[in-house]
PDB file of C-alpha atoms and ligand atoms in Angstrom:
ATOM      1  CA  MET I  54      71.576  63.829 122.720  1.00  0.00           C
ATOM      2  CA  ILE I  55      74.146  66.617 122.541  1.00  0.00           C
ATOM      3  CA  THR I  56      76.592  66.640 119.675  1.00  0.00           C
ATOM      4  CA  ILE I  57      79.088  69.420 119.157  1.00  0.00           C
ATOM      5  CA  ARG I  58      81.118  69.631 115.959  1.00  0.00           C
ATOM      6  CA  HIS I  59      83.816  72.103 114.928  1.00  0.00           C
ATOM      7  CA  LEU I  60      82.618  74.665 117.418  1.00  0.00           C
ATOM      8  CA  MET I  61      84.379  78.027 117.234  1.00  0.00           C
ATOM      9  CA  PHE I  62      83.710  80.912 119.563  1.00  0.00           C
ATOM     10  CA  SER I  63      85.677  84.017 120.470  1.00  0.00           C
ATOM     11  CA  ARG I  64      85.106  87.041 122.659  1.00  0.00           C
ATOM     12  CA  PRO I  65      85.310  90.457 121.036  1.00  0.00           C
ATOM     13  CA  HIS I  66      88.759  92.105 121.011  1.00  0.00           C
ATOM     14  CA  GLY I  67      90.469  88.731 120.710  1.00  0.00           C
ATOM     15  CA  GLU I  68      90.826  88.106 124.439  1.00  0.00           C
ATOM     16  CA  PHE I  69      89.538  84.571 124.353  1.00  0.00           C
ATOM     17  CA  ALA I  70      88.991  81.993 121.630  1.00  0.00           C
ATOM     18  CA  MET I  71      87.773  78.428 121.786  1.00  0.00           C
ATOM     19  CA  ASN I  72      87.778  75.639 119.207  1.00  0.00           C
ATOM     20  CA  ILE I  73      86.158  72.305 120.069  1.00  0.00           C
ATOM     21  CA  PRO I  74      86.273  69.787 117.206  1.00  0.00           C
ATOM     22  CA  ARG I  75      83.982  67.240 118.800  1.00  0.00           C
ATOM     23  CA  LEU I  76      81.997  66.395 121.909  1.00  0.00           C
ATOM     24  CA  THR I  77      79.120  63.955 122.196  1.00  0.00           C
ATOM     25  CA  VAL I  78      77.088  63.126 125.278  1.00  0.00           C
ATOM     26  CA  ASP I  79      74.450  60.419 124.919  1.00  0.00           C
ATOM     27  CA  ARG I  80      70.895  60.481 126.194  1.00  0.00           C
ATOM     28  CA  GLY I  81      70.856  59.432 129.843  1.00  0.00           C
ATOM     29  CA  GLU I  82      74.599  59.880 130.163  1.00  0.00           C
ATOM     30  CA  SER I  83      76.290  62.010 132.823  1.00  0.00           C
ATOM     31  CA  VAL I  84      79.556  63.702 131.901  1.00  0.00           C
ATOM     32  CA  VAL I  85      81.667  66.016 134.025  1.00  0.00           C
ATOM     33  CA  LEU I  86      84.323  68.464 132.852  1.00  0.00           C
ATOM     34  CA  THR I  87      87.279  69.594 134.925  1.00  0.00           C
ATOM     35  CA  GLY I  88      89.902  72.180 134.104  1.00  0.00           C
ATOM     36  CA  PRO I  89      91.623  75.371 135.159  1.00  0.00           C
ATOM     37  CA  SER I  90      89.724  78.528 135.917  1.00  0.00           C
ATOM     38  CA  GLY I  91      89.381  80.777 132.878  1.00  0.00           C
ATOM     39  CA  SER I  92      89.816  77.940 130.391  1.00  0.00           C
ATOM     40  CA  GLY I  93      86.291  78.305 128.960  1.00  0.00           C
ATOM     41  CA  LYS I  94      84.116  75.716 130.754  1.00  0.00           C
ATOM     42  CA  THR I  95      81.339  78.178 131.561  1.00  0.00           C
ATOM     43  CA  THR I  96      81.530  79.547 128.012  1.00  0.00           C
ATOM     44  CA  LEU I  97      80.996  76.027 126.659  1.00  0.00           C
ATOM     45  CA  LEU I  98      77.922  75.489 128.866  1.00  0.00           C
ATOM     46  CA  ASP I  99      76.531  78.888 127.782  1.00  0.00           C
ATOM     47  CA  LEU I 100      76.997  77.848 124.146  1.00  0.00           C
ATOM     48  CA  ALA I 101      75.327  74.479 124.795  1.00  0.00           C
ATOM     49  CA  ALA I 102      72.413  76.334 126.411  1.00  0.00           C
ATOM     50  CA  GLY I 103      72.104  78.667 123.430  1.00  0.00           C
ATOM     51  CA  ILE I 104      72.792  81.699 125.619  1.00  0.00           C
ATOM     52  CA  LEU I 105      75.893  82.491 123.593  1.00  0.00           C
ATOM     53  CA  GLN I 106      75.922  82.197 119.823  1.00  0.00           C
ATOM     54  CA  ALA I 107      78.728  80.189 118.183  1.00  0.00           C
ATOM     55  CA  GLU I 108      80.721  81.685 115.321  1.00  0.00           C
ATOM     56  CA  SER I 109      80.732  78.428 113.419  1.00  0.00           C
ATOM     57  CA  GLY I 110      80.132  74.738 113.923  1.00  0.00           C
ATOM     58  CA  SER I 111      77.053  72.955 115.170  1.00  0.00           C
ATOM     59  CA  ILE I 112      75.504  72.222 118.565  1.00  0.00           C
ATOM     60  CA  ILE I 113      72.799  69.618 118.169  1.00  0.00           C
ATOM     61  CA  VAL I 114      70.554  69.069 121.186  1.00  0.00           C
ATOM     62  CA  ASP I 115      67.903  66.394 120.895  1.00  0.00           C
ATOM     63  CA  GLY I 116      68.136  66.453 117.092  1.00  0.00           C
ATOM     64  CA  GLN I 117      67.890  70.242 116.773  1.00  0.00           C
ATOM     65  CA  ASP I 118      70.769  72.505 115.806  1.00  0.00           C
ATOM     66  CA  LEU I 119      70.936  75.464 118.207  1.00  0.00           C
ATOM     67  CA  THR I 120      73.295  77.345 115.903  1.00  0.00           C
ATOM     68  CA  ALA I 121      70.631  77.389 113.168  1.00  0.00           C
ATOM     69  CA  MET I 122      67.866  78.813 115.390  1.00  0.00           C
ATOM     70  CA  THR I 123      66.874  82.435 115.775  1.00  0.00           C
ATOM     71  CA  GLU I 124      67.362  83.923 119.238  1.00  0.00           C
ATOM     72  CA  PRO I 125      63.632  83.706 120.168  1.00  0.00           C
ATOM     73  CA  ARG I 126      63.510  80.037 119.123  1.00  0.00           C
ATOM     74  CA  ARG I 127      66.662  79.243 121.075  1.00  0.00           C
ATOM     75  CA  ARG I 128      65.147  80.920 124.121  1.00  0.00           C
ATOM     76  CA  SER I 129      61.919  78.968 123.870  1.00  0.00           C
ATOM     77  CA  PHE I 130      63.825  75.711 123.262  1.00  0.00           C
ATOM     78  CA  ARG I 131      65.970  76.443 126.327  1.00  0.00           C
ATOM     79  CA  LEU I 132      62.935  77.129 128.509  1.00  0.00           C
ATOM     80  CA  ARG I 133      61.222  73.907 127.515  1.00  0.00           C
ATOM     81  CA  ARG I 134      64.103  71.455 127.325  1.00  0.00           C
ATOM     82  CA  ILE I 135      67.184  72.646 129.187  1.00  0.00           C
ATOM     83  CA  GLY I 136      67.787  72.926 132.926  1.00  0.00           C
ATOM     84  CA  LEU I 137      70.550  75.321 133.855  1.00  0.00           C
ATOM     85  CA  VAL I 138      72.507  75.664 137.058  1.00  0.00           C
ATOM     86  CA  PHE I 139      74.572  78.822 136.673  1.00  0.00           C
ATOM     87  CA  GLN I 140      77.910  79.187 138.391  1.00  0.00           C
ATOM     88  CA  SER I 141      76.665  82.476 139.856  1.00  0.00           C
ATOM     89  CA  PHE I 142      73.142  81.028 140.517  1.00  0.00           C
ATOM     90  CA  GLU I 143      71.304  83.955 138.830  1.00  0.00           C
ATOM     91  CA  LEU I 144      68.482  83.928 141.367  1.00  0.00           C
ATOM     92  CA  ILE I 145      65.919  86.740 141.249  1.00  0.00           C
ATOM     93  CA  GLU I 146      66.499  88.828 144.363  1.00  0.00           C
ATOM     94  CA  TYR I 147      62.972  90.148 144.841  1.00  0.00           C
ATOM     95  CA  LEU I 148      61.414  86.667 144.734  1.00  0.00           C
ATOM     96  CA  SER I 149      61.148  84.129 147.540  1.00  0.00           C
ATOM     97  CA  VAL I 150      62.872  80.737 147.475  1.00  0.00           C
ATOM     98  CA  ILE I 151      59.785  78.888 146.191  1.00  0.00           C
ATOM     99  CA  ASP I 152      59.046  81.559 143.574  1.00  0.00           C
ATOM    100  CA  ASN I 153      62.603  81.314 142.269  1.00  0.00           C
ATOM    101  CA  VAL I 154      62.165  77.567 141.875  1.00  0.00           C
ATOM    102  CA  LEU I 155      58.857  78.157 140.054  1.00  0.00           C
ATOM    103  CA  LEU I 156      60.339  80.801 137.748  1.00  0.00           C
ATOM    104  CA  PRO I 157      60.812  78.546 134.657  1.00  0.00           C
ATOM    105  CA  ALA I 158      57.086  77.731 134.788  1.00  0.00           C
ATOM    106  CA  ARG I 159      56.146  81.396 135.216  1.00  0.00           C
ATOM    107  CA  ILE I 160      58.113  82.615 132.222  1.00  0.00           C
ATOM    108  CA  SER I 161      57.169  79.791 129.817  1.00  0.00           C
ATOM    109  CA  PRO I 162      54.068  81.006 127.949  1.00  0.00           C
ATOM    110  CA  GLU I 163      52.828  77.470 127.236  1.00  0.00           C
ATOM    111  CA  VAL I 164      53.161  76.200 130.815  1.00  0.00           C
ATOM    112  CA  ILE I 165      50.342  76.473 133.331  1.00  0.00           C
ATOM    113  CA  LEU I 166      51.516  76.899 136.885  1.00  0.00           C
ATOM    114  CA  ASP I 167      49.231  74.355 138.558  1.00  0.00           C
ATOM    115  CA  SER I 168      49.185  72.659 141.950  1.00  0.00           C
ATOM    116  CA  GLU I 169      51.195  69.743 140.575  1.00  0.00           C
ATOM    117  CA  LEU I 170      54.097  72.038 139.696  1.00  0.00           C
ATOM    118  CA  ARG I 171      53.823  73.770 143.053  1.00  0.00           C
ATOM    119  CA  SER I 172      54.057  70.493 144.934  1.00  0.00           C
ATOM    120  CA  ARG I 173      56.917  69.402 142.712  1.00  0.00           C
ATOM    121  CA  ALA I 174      58.792  72.601 143.636  1.00  0.00           C
ATOM    122  CA  ALA I 175      58.093  71.972 147.326  1.00  0.00           C
ATOM    123  CA  ARG I 176      59.288  68.361 147.015  1.00  0.00           C
ATOM    124  CA  LEU I 177      62.529  69.423 145.310  1.00  0.00           C
ATOM    125  CA  LEU I 178      63.205  71.940 148.084  1.00  0.00           C
ATOM    126  CA  GLU I 179      62.555  69.240 150.662  1.00  0.00           C
ATOM    127  CA  CYS I 180      65.041  66.898 148.945  1.00  0.00           C
ATOM    128  CA  ALA I 181      67.573  69.746 148.931  1.00  0.00           C
ATOM    129  CA  GLY I 182      67.060  70.280 152.672  1.00  0.00           C
ATOM    130  CA  LEU I 183      65.431  73.694 152.171  1.00  0.00           C
ATOM    131  CA  ASP I 184      61.769  73.022 152.981  1.00  0.00           C
ATOM    132  CA  ARG I 185      61.794  75.378 155.974  1.00  0.00           C
ATOM    133  CA  LEU I 186      63.119  78.243 153.843  1.00  0.00           C
ATOM    134  CA  GLN I 187      60.428  78.217 151.125  1.00  0.00           C
ATOM    135  CA  ARG I 188      59.014  81.663 151.900  1.00  0.00           C
ATOM    136  CA  ARG I 189      62.283  83.378 152.667  1.00  0.00           C
ATOM    137  CA  SER I 190      63.827  85.985 150.381  1.00  0.00           C
ATOM    138  CA  VAL I 191      66.815  84.579 148.512  1.00  0.00           C
ATOM    139  CA  THR I 192      68.840  87.594 149.670  1.00  0.00           C
ATOM    140  CA  GLN I 193      68.686  86.090 153.167  1.00  0.00           C
ATOM    141  CA  LEU I 194      70.322  82.803 152.236  1.00  0.00           C
ATOM    142  CA  SER I 195      73.889  81.561 152.496  1.00  0.00           C
ATOM    143  CA  GLN I 196      75.804  80.902 149.259  1.00  0.00           C
ATOM    144  CA  GLY I 197      75.296  77.173 149.694  1.00  0.00           C
ATOM    145  CA  GLU I 198      71.544  77.594 150.222  1.00  0.00           C
ATOM    146  CA  GLN I 199      71.315  79.808 147.113  1.00  0.00           C
ATOM    147  CA  GLN I 200      73.158  77.173 145.123  1.00  0.00           C
ATOM    148  CA  ARG I 201      70.685  74.499 146.203  1.00  0.00           C
ATOM    149  CA  VAL I 202      67.767  76.745 145.183  1.00  0.00           C
ATOM    150  CA  ALA I 203      69.412  77.127 141.755  1.00  0.00           C
ATOM    151  CA  VAL I 204      69.604  73.327 141.400  1.00  0.00           C
ATOM    152  CA  CYS I 205      65.926  72.904 142.360  1.00  0.00           C
ATOM    153  CA  ARG I 206      64.956  75.530 139.770  1.00  0.00           C
ATOM    154  CA  ALA I 207      66.921  73.716 137.047  1.00  0.00           C
ATOM    155  CA  LEU I 208      65.066  70.479 137.841  1.00  0.00           C
ATOM    156  CA  LEU I 209      61.519  71.898 137.999  1.00  0.00           C
ATOM    157  CA  MET I 210      60.583  71.311 134.359  1.00  0.00           C
ATOM    158  CA  GLU I 211      62.192  67.833 134.165  1.00  0.00           C
ATOM    159  CA  PRO I 212      64.612  68.930 131.422  1.00  0.00           C
ATOM    160  CA  THR I 213      65.970  66.587 128.774  1.00  0.00           C
ATOM    161  CA  LEU I 214      69.354  68.313 129.041  1.00  0.00           C
ATOM    162  CA  LEU I 215      70.804  69.439 132.339  1.00  0.00           C
ATOM    163  CA  LEU I 216      73.785  71.817 132.313  1.00  0.00           C
ATOM    164  CA  ALA I 217      75.313  72.334 135.743  1.00  0.00           C
ATOM    165  CA  ASP I 218      78.201  74.728 136.327  1.00  0.00           C
ATOM    166  CA  GLU I 219      80.035  73.744 139.523  1.00  0.00           C
ATOM    167  CA  PRO I 220      76.707  72.784 141.158  1.00  0.00           C
ATOM    168  CA  THR I 221      78.356  71.742 144.427  1.00  0.00           C
ATOM    169  CA  GLY I 222      81.010  74.476 144.465  1.00  0.00           C
ATOM    170  CA  ASN I 223      79.673  76.103 147.644  1.00  0.00           C
ATOM    171  CA  LEU I 224      78.492  73.011 149.510  1.00  0.00           C
ATOM    172  CA  ASP I 225      79.793  70.923 152.392  1.00  0.00           C
ATOM    173  CA  PRO I 226      80.310  67.182 151.731  1.00  0.00           C
ATOM    174  CA  ASP I 227      76.856  66.120 153.011  1.00  0.00           C
ATOM    175  CA  ASN I 228      75.003  68.698 150.926  1.00  0.00           C
ATOM    176  CA  SER I 229      77.218  67.972 147.902  1.00  0.00           C
ATOM    177  CA  ARG I 230      76.168  64.331 148.083  1.00  0.00           C
ATOM    178  CA  ARG I 231      72.548  65.310 148.496  1.00  0.00           C
ATOM    179  CA  ILE I 232      72.639  67.622 145.453  1.00  0.00           C
ATOM    180  CA  MET I 233      74.437  65.028 143.336  1.00  0.00           C
ATOM    181  CA  ASP I 234      71.739  62.509 144.365  1.00  0.00           C
ATOM    182  CA  LEU I 235      69.070  64.962 143.199  1.00  0.00           C
ATOM    183  CA  LEU I 236      70.769  65.625 139.830  1.00  0.00           C
ATOM    184  CA  LEU I 237      71.434  61.932 139.169  1.00  0.00           C
ATOM    185  CA  ASP I 238      67.903  60.982 140.186  1.00  0.00           C
ATOM    186  CA  GLN I 239      66.656  63.232 137.368  1.00  0.00           C
ATOM    187  CA  VAL I 240      69.129  61.568 134.964  1.00  0.00           C
ATOM    188  CA  ARG I 241      67.888  58.068 135.870  1.00  0.00           C
ATOM    189  CA  ARG I 242      64.164  58.758 136.064  1.00  0.00           C
ATOM    190  CA  MET I 243      63.818  60.856 132.915  1.00  0.00           C
ATOM    191  CA  ASN I 244      66.825  59.611 130.933  1.00  0.00           C
ATOM    192  CA  THR I 245      68.133  63.171 131.088  1.00  0.00           C
ATOM    193  CA  THR I 246      71.566  64.056 129.743  1.00  0.00           C
ATOM    194  CA  LEU I 247      73.812  65.752 132.292  1.00  0.00           C
ATOM    195  CA  LEU I 248      76.821  67.880 131.390  1.00  0.00           C
ATOM    196  CA  ALA I 249      78.461  69.353 134.474  1.00  0.00           C
ATOM    197  CA  VAL I 250      81.607  71.194 135.492  1.00  0.00           C
ATOM    198  CA  THR I 251      83.319  70.601 138.822  1.00  0.00           C
ATOM    199  CA  HIS I 252      86.479  71.307 140.774  1.00  0.00           C
ATOM    200  CA  ASP I 253      85.479  68.729 143.378  1.00  0.00           C
ATOM    201  CA  HIS I 254      87.463  65.611 142.559  1.00  0.00           C
ATOM    202  CA  THR I 255      85.596  63.533 145.143  1.00  0.00           C
ATOM    203  CA  MET I 256      82.493  63.843 142.890  1.00  0.00           C
ATOM    204  CA  LEU I 257      84.088  62.575 139.658  1.00  0.00           C
ATOM    205  CA  SER I 258      83.316  58.907 140.280  1.00  0.00           C
ATOM    206  CA  ARG I 259      79.591  59.650 140.454  1.00  0.00           C
ATOM    207  CA  PHE I 260      79.495  60.526 136.741  1.00  0.00           C
ATOM    208  CA  ASP I 261      79.576  58.072 133.835  1.00  0.00           C
ATOM    209  CA  ARG I 262      82.545  59.927 132.317  1.00  0.00           C
ATOM    210  CA  ALA I 263      84.989  62.594 133.490  1.00  0.00           C
ATOM    211  CA  LEU I 264      86.769  64.640 130.814  1.00  0.00           C
ATOM    212  CA  LYS I 265      89.528  67.203 131.049  1.00  0.00           C
ATOM    213  CA  PHE I 266      88.289  70.349 129.350  1.00  0.00           C
ATOM    214  CA  GLN I 267      91.735  70.977 127.805  1.00  0.00           C
ATOM    215  CA  ASP I 268      91.525  67.621 125.998  1.00  0.00           C
ATOM    216  CA  LEU I 269      88.452  68.840 124.079  1.00  0.00           C
ATOM    217  CA  LEU I 270      90.259  71.832 122.619  1.00  0.00           C
ATOM    218  CA  VAL I 271      92.352  72.311 119.533  1.00  0.00           C
ATOM    219  CA  SER I 272      95.484  74.019 120.721  1.00  0.00           C
ATOM    220  CA  GLU I 273      98.769  75.013 119.140  1.00  0.00           C
ATOM    221  CA  GLN I 274     100.298  71.998 120.859  1.00  0.00           C
ATOM    222  CA  ASN I 275      97.546  69.755 119.603  1.00  0.00           C
ATOM    223  CA  PRO I 276      96.606  70.761 116.023  1.00  0.00           C
ATOM    224  CA  ALA I 277      95.924  67.159 114.929  1.00  0.00           C
ATOM    225  CA  GLU I 278      92.716  67.197 116.993  1.00  0.00           C
ATOM    226  CA  ALA I 279      90.855  69.136 114.308  1.00  0.00           C
ATOM    227  CA  ASP I 280      91.550  66.424 111.727  1.00  0.00           C
ATOM    228  CA  ARG I 281      90.626  63.541 113.973  1.00  0.00           C
ATOM    229  CA  ALA I 282      87.218  65.043 114.604  1.00  0.00           C
ATOM    230  CA  SER I 283      86.209  65.193 110.993  1.00  0.00           C
TER     231      SER I 283
HETATM  232  P1  ADP U  32      85.898  78.914 133.257  1.00  0.00           P
HETATM  233  O1  ADP U  32      84.427  78.672 133.448  1.00  0.00           O
HETATM  234  O2  ADP U  32      86.632  77.729 132.708  1.00  0.00           O
HETATM  235  O3  ADP U  32      86.549  79.446 134.485  1.00  0.00           O
HETATM  236  P2  ADP U  32      84.989  81.024 131.459  1.00  0.00           P
HETATM  237  O4  ADP U  32      84.278  80.303 130.382  1.00  0.00           O
HETATM  238  O5  ADP U  32      84.166  81.704 132.484  1.00  0.00           O
HETATM  239  O6  ADP U  32      86.068  80.043 132.127  1.00  0.00           O
HETATM  240  O7  ADP U  32      85.918  82.120 130.807  1.00  0.00           O
HETATM  241  C1  ADP U  32      86.737  81.864 129.684  1.00  0.00           C
HETATM  242  C2  ADP U  32      87.440  83.140 129.271  1.00  0.00           C
HETATM  243  O8  ADP U  32      86.492  84.083 128.784  1.00  0.00           O
HETATM  244  C3  ADP U  32      88.209  83.817 130.389  1.00  0.00           C
HETATM  245  O9  ADP U  32      89.399  84.313 129.830  1.00  0.00           O
HETATM  246  C4  ADP U  32      87.301  84.941 130.810  1.00  0.00           C
HETATM  247  O10 ADP U  32      88.043  86.023 131.288  1.00  0.00           O
HETATM  248  C5  ADP U  32      86.595  85.294 129.505  1.00  0.00           C
HETATM  249  N1  ADP U  32      85.231  85.805 129.722  1.00  0.00           N
HETATM  250  C6  ADP U  32      84.253  85.226 130.446  1.00  0.00           C
HETATM  251  N2  ADP U  32      83.120  85.947 130.387  1.00  0.00           N
HETATM  252  C7  ADP U  32      83.380  87.019 129.614  1.00  0.00           C
HETATM  253  C8  ADP U  32      82.622  88.137 129.163  1.00  0.00           C
HETATM  254  N3  ADP U  32      81.333  88.288 129.507  1.00  0.00           N
HETATM  255  N4  ADP U  32      83.246  89.049 128.381  1.00  0.00           N
HETATM  256  C9  ADP U  32      84.522  88.896 128.006  1.00  0.00           C
HETATM  257  N5  ADP U  32      85.298  87.872 128.382  1.00  0.00           N
HETATM  258  C10 ADP U  32      84.757  86.941 129.182  1.00  0.00           C
HETATM  259 MG1   MG U  33      83.255  78.814 135.109  1.00  0.00          MG
END
């Protein structure tokens, strides 16, 4: 479902560089990455979402190579197929809770925002424990509530790939469980692929596989990795 090969990416001015020889996550599989802050986990998810452009290598999602697409095609592919939970939520401040959840439908030209989608959004908010907050401005929510809105938004379009950056990072244990239930329900029902990042070690056992981000990288200590991947 997602296959990464020989992926190289660096920030301008040489402050950060990343080299991932190989990563594969199967359809319907849930994989979680852990690792130190600043190591590049968010950068990897942004590359997998086609938000950032790789310097070289391939990122194949559902048979299509993101690195070979133009920016408009990547954007349209992302809107249709990928659900994203950003570490910083990226909610739209002037929209209500429900309108934030409906945003992917609003901005996809080929999607019609019908009553089915509206009730799906309402149902997701109910599952996330937010049904009473539907009409509220997202600026009047706690961090944890905003995070749950971001998860509902990522699930609206029933994506084939779900990328979740510390999706329970601001939640108490009960809400963390609830949000993990919601994410994994999507994985089971739709055979969605889930690639997540977490610092919450109590959540690791809920995923099919837990990987240390550092183990994916080619480093000076670990140059043999590049050969093994080919
Ligand atoms: P993590 O998610 O593992 O904490 P990130 O992927 O956010 O790490 O960051 C990896 C590295 O890239 C860090 O050194 C960070 O400072 C740098 N970085 C992140 N975003 C930017 C950016 N927009 N411009 C320049 N450097 C960045
Ligand atoms: Mg991060």
